[in-house]
Tab-separated table of C-alpha atoms in Angstrom:
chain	number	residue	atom	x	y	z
A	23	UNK	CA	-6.395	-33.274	-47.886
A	24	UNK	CA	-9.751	-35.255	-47.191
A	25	UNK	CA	-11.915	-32.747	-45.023
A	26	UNK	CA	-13.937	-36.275	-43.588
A	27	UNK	CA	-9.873	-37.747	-42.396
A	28	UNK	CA	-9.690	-37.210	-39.013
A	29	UNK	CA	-6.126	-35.768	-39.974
A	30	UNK	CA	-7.826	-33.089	-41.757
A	31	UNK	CA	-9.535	-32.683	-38.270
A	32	UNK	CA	-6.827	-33.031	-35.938
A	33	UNK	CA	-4.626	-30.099	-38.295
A	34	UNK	CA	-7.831	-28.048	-38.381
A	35	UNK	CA	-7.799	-28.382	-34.600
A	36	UNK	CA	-4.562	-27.593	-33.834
A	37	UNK	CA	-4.140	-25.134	-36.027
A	38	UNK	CA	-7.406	-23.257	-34.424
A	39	UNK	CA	-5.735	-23.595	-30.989
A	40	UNK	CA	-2.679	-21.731	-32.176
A	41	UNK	CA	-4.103	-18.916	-33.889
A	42	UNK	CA	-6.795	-18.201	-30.391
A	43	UNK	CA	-3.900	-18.512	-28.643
A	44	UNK	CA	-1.786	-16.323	-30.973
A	45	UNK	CA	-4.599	-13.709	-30.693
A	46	UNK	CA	-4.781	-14.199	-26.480
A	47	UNK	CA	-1.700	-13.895	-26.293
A	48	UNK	CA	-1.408	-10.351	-28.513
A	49	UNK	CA	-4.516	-8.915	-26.678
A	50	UNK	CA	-3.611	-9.563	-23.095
A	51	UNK	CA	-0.065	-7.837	-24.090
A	52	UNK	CA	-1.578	-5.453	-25.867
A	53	UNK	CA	-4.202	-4.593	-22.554
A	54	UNK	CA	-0.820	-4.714	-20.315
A	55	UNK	CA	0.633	-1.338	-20.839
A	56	UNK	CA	-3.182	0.078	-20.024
A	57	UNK	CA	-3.599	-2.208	-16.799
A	58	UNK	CA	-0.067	-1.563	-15.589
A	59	UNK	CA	-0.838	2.315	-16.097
A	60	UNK	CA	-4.305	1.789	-14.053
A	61	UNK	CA	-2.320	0.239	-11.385
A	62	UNK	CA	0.265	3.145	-10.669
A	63	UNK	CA	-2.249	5.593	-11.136
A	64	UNK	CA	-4.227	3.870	-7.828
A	65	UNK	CA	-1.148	3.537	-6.029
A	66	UNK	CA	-0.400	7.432	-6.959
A	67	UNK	CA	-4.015	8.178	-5.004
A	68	UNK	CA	-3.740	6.118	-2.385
A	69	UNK	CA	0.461	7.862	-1.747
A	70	UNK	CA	-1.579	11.090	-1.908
A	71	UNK	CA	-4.440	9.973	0.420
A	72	UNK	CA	-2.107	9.031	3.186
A	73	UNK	CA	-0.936	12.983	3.025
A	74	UNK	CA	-4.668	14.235	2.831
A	75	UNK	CA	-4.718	15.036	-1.238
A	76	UNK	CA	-7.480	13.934	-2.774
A	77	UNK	CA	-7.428	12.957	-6.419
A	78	UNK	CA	-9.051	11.865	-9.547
A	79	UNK	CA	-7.768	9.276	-12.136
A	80	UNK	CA	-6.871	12.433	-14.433
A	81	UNK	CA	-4.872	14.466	-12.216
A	82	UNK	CA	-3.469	11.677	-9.577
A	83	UNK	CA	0.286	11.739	-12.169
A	84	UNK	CA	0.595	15.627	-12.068
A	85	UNK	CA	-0.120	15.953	-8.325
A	86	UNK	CA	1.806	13.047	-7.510
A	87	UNK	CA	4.753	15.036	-9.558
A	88	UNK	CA	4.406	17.808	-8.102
A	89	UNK	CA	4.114	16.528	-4.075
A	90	UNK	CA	6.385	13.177	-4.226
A	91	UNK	CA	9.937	15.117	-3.608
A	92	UNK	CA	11.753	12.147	-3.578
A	93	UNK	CA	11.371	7.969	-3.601
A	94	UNK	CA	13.856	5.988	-2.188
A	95	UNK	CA	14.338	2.296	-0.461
A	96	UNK	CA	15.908	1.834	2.972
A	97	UNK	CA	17.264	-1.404	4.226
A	98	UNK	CA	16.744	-2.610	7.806
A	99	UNK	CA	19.540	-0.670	9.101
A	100	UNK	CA	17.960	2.456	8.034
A	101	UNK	CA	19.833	3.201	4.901
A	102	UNK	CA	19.194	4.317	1.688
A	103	UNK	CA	19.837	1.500	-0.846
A	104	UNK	CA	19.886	0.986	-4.945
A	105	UNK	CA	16.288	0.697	-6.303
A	106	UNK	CA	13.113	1.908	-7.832
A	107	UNK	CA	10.454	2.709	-4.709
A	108	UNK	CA	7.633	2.890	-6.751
A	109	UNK	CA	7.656	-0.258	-8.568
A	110	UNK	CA	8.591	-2.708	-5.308
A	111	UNK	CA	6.635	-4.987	-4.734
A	112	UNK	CA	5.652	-4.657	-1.141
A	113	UNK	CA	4.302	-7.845	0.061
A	114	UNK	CA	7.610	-9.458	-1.057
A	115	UNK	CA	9.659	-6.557	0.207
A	116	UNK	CA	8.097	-7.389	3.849
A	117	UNK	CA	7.823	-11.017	3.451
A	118	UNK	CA	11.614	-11.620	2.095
A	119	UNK	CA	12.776	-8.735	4.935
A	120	UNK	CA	13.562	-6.947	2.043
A	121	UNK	CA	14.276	-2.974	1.243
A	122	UNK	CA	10.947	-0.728	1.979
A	123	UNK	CA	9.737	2.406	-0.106
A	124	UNK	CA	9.718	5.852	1.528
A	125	UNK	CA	8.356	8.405	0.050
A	126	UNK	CA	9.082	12.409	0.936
A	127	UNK	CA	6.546	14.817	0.333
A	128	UNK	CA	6.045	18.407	0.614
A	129	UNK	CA	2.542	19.227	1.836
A	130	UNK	CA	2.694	23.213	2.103
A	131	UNK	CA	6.198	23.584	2.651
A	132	UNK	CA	6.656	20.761	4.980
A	133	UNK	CA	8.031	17.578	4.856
A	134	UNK	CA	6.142	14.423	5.414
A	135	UNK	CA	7.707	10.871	4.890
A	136	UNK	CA	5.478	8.276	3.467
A	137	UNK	CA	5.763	4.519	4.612
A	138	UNK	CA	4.145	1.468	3.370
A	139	UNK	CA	2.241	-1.133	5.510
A	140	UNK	CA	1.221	-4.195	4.469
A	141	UNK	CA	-0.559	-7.538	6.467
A	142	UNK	CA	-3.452	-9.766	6.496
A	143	UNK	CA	-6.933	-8.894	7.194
A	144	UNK	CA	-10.167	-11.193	8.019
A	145	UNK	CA	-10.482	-12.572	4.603
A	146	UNK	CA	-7.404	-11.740	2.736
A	147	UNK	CA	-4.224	-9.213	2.305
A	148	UNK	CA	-4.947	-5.539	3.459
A	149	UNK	CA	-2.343	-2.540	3.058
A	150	UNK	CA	-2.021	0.923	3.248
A	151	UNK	CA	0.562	3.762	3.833
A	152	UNK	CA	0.870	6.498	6.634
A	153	UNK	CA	2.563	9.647	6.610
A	154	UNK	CA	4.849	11.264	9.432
A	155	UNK	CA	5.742	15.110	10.134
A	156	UNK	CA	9.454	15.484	9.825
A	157	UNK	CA	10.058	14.321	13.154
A	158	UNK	CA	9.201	11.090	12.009
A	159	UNK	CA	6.761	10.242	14.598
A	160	UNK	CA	3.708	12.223	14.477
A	161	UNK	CA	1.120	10.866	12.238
A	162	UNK	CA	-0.010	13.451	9.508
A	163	UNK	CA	-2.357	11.147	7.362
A	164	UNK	CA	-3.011	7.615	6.560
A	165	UNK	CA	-5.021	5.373	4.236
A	166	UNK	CA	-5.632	1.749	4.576
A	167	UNK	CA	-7.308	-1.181	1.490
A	168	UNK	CA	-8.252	-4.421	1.544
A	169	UNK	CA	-8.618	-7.313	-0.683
A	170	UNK	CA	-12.351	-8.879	0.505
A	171	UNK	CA	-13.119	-7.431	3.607
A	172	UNK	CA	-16.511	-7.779	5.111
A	173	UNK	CA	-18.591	-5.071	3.688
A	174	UNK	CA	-20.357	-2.625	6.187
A	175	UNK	CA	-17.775	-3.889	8.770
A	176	UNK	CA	-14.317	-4.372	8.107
A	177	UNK	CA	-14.079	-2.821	4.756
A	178	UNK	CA	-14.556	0.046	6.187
A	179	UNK	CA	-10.664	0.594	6.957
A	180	UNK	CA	-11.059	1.781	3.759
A	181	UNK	CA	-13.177	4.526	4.939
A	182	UNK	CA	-11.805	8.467	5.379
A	183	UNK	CA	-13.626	7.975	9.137
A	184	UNK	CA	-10.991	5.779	10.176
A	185	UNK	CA	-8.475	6.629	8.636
A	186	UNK	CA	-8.607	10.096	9.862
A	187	UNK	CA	-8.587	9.291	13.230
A	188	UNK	CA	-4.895	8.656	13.033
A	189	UNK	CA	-4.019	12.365	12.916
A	190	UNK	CA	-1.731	13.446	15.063
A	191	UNK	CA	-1.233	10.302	16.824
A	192	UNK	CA	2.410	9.147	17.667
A	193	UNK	CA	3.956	6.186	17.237
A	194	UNK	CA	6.370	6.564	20.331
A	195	UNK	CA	5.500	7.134	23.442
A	196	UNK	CA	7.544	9.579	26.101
A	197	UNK	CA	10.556	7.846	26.699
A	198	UNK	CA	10.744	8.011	23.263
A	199	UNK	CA	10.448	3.940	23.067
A	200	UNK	CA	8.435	2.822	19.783
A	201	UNK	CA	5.023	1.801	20.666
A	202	UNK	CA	3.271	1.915	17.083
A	203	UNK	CA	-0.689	2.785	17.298
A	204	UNK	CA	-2.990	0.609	18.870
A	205	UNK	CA	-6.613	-0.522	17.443
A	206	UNK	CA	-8.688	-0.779	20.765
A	207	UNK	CA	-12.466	-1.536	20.772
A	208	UNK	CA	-14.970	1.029	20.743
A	209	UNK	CA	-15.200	2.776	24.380
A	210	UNK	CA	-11.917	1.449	25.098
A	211	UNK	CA	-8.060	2.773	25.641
A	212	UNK	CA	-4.439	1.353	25.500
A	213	UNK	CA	-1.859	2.343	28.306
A	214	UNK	CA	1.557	4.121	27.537
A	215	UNK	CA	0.747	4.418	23.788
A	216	UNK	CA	-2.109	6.323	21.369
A	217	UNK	CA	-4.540	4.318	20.198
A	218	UNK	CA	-7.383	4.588	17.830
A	219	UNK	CA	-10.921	2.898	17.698
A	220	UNK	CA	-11.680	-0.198	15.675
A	221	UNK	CA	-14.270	-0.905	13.516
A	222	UNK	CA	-17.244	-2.141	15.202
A	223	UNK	CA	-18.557	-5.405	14.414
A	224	UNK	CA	-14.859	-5.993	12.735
A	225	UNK	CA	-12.925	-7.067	15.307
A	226	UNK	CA	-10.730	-9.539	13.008
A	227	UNK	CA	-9.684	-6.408	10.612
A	228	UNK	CA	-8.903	-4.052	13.024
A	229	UNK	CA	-6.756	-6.671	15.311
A	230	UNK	CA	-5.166	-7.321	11.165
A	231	UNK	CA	-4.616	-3.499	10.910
A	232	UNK	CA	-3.012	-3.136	14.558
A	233	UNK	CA	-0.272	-5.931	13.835
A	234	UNK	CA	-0.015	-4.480	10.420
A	235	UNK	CA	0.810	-1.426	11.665
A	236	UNK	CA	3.057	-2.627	14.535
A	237	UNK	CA	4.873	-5.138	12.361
A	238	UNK	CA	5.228	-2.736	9.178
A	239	UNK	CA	5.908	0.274	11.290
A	240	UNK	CA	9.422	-2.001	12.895
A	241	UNK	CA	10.709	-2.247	9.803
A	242	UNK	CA	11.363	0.919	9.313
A	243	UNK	CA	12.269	1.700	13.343
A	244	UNK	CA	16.243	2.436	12.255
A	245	UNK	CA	15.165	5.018	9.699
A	246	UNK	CA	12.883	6.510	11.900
A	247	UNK	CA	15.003	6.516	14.651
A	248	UNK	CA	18.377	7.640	12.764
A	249	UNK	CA	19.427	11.514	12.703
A	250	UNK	CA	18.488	13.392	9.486
């Protein structure tokens, strides 16, 4: 074939496009197995965060093993239903009013119950999960993230600070009537229910935390509420 044809050139071409896609295409599937391992291994430290275990990249699968008694989904009625916790996907689990992950852990002989939470934020998604004492109202931990929140103001959901000072707080109140946790500004309080502080200067965030929590929190209110 003439190498000065523009057939020659339009083959060369095209064949050069298939082989960098060919080799794309074999790298990014390649890289997928390592990404997709990254990714539980964060959501593994962020389950453990919301029960007060800390833990590194190398020993986030053991402890998770060793903590996480059992994973399960629950429908809207409260029961337990067919499917792999770990791997929903969350924001289409709320979205679609779909089956939610619970996880059950055993922090020094007791049983805490994980939920997920999931809503929108200033600038984009945020998430998180809390943990409950076996009466399934008392907070025992929690741990929040965010997409692109404001750095210095509300990114700093993401902080231990904040999330800690959801510890021991209830999500119903005395009549036993869910209430959820409020987000109140700095200096201020919430009637009939506890409440937290917000972030200061991050007034969007925490308002995107306080109907994350409220709206998350409901759609989980028959498992919470149902007899063990």
């Amino acid at each position: 074939m003439n190498r000065d044809s523009n057939t020659y050139t339009i083959v060369y071409a095209g064949v050069m496009v298939i082989l960098v896609a060919l080799v794309l295409a074999f790298t990014s599937q390649s890289l997928r197995q390592t990404q997709q391992k990254n990714e539980d291994i964060d959501k593994m430290r962020q389950i453990l965060r919301s029960v007060r275990v800390q833990a590194t990249p190398a020993d986030a699968e053991a402890k998770y093993n060793e903590l996480i008694k059992e994973a399960f989904l629950v429908n809207a009625e409260g029961q337990k239903v067919d499917g792999d916790a770990f791997t929903t996907d969350i924001a289409k689990a709320f979205f679609d009013h779909k089956p939610l992950p619970v996880f059950v852990a055993d922090i020094d002989g007791q049983t805490k119950y994980i939920l997920a939470l999931r809503g929108n934020g200033l600038w984009g998604p945020i998430w998180g999960y809390i943990s409950l004492d076996d009466d399934k109202d008392t907070v025992y931990g929690a741990d929040f993230g965010h997409q692109s929140e404001t750095p210095g103001l509300g990114a700093d959901i993401a902080k231990p600070k904040f999330s800690q000072e959801f510890y021991n707080k209830k999500i119903f109140n005395s009549a036993g009537e869910f209430t959820s946790i409020a987000i109140v500004k700095p200096g201020k309080t919430a009637e009939g229910r506890d409440y937290v502080d917000g972030i200061s200067g991050g007034t969007i965030t925490s308002q995107g935390v306080n109907q994350m929590l409220y709206d998350s929190l409901s759609g989980y209110l028959k498992f919470l509420t149902a007899k063990n």
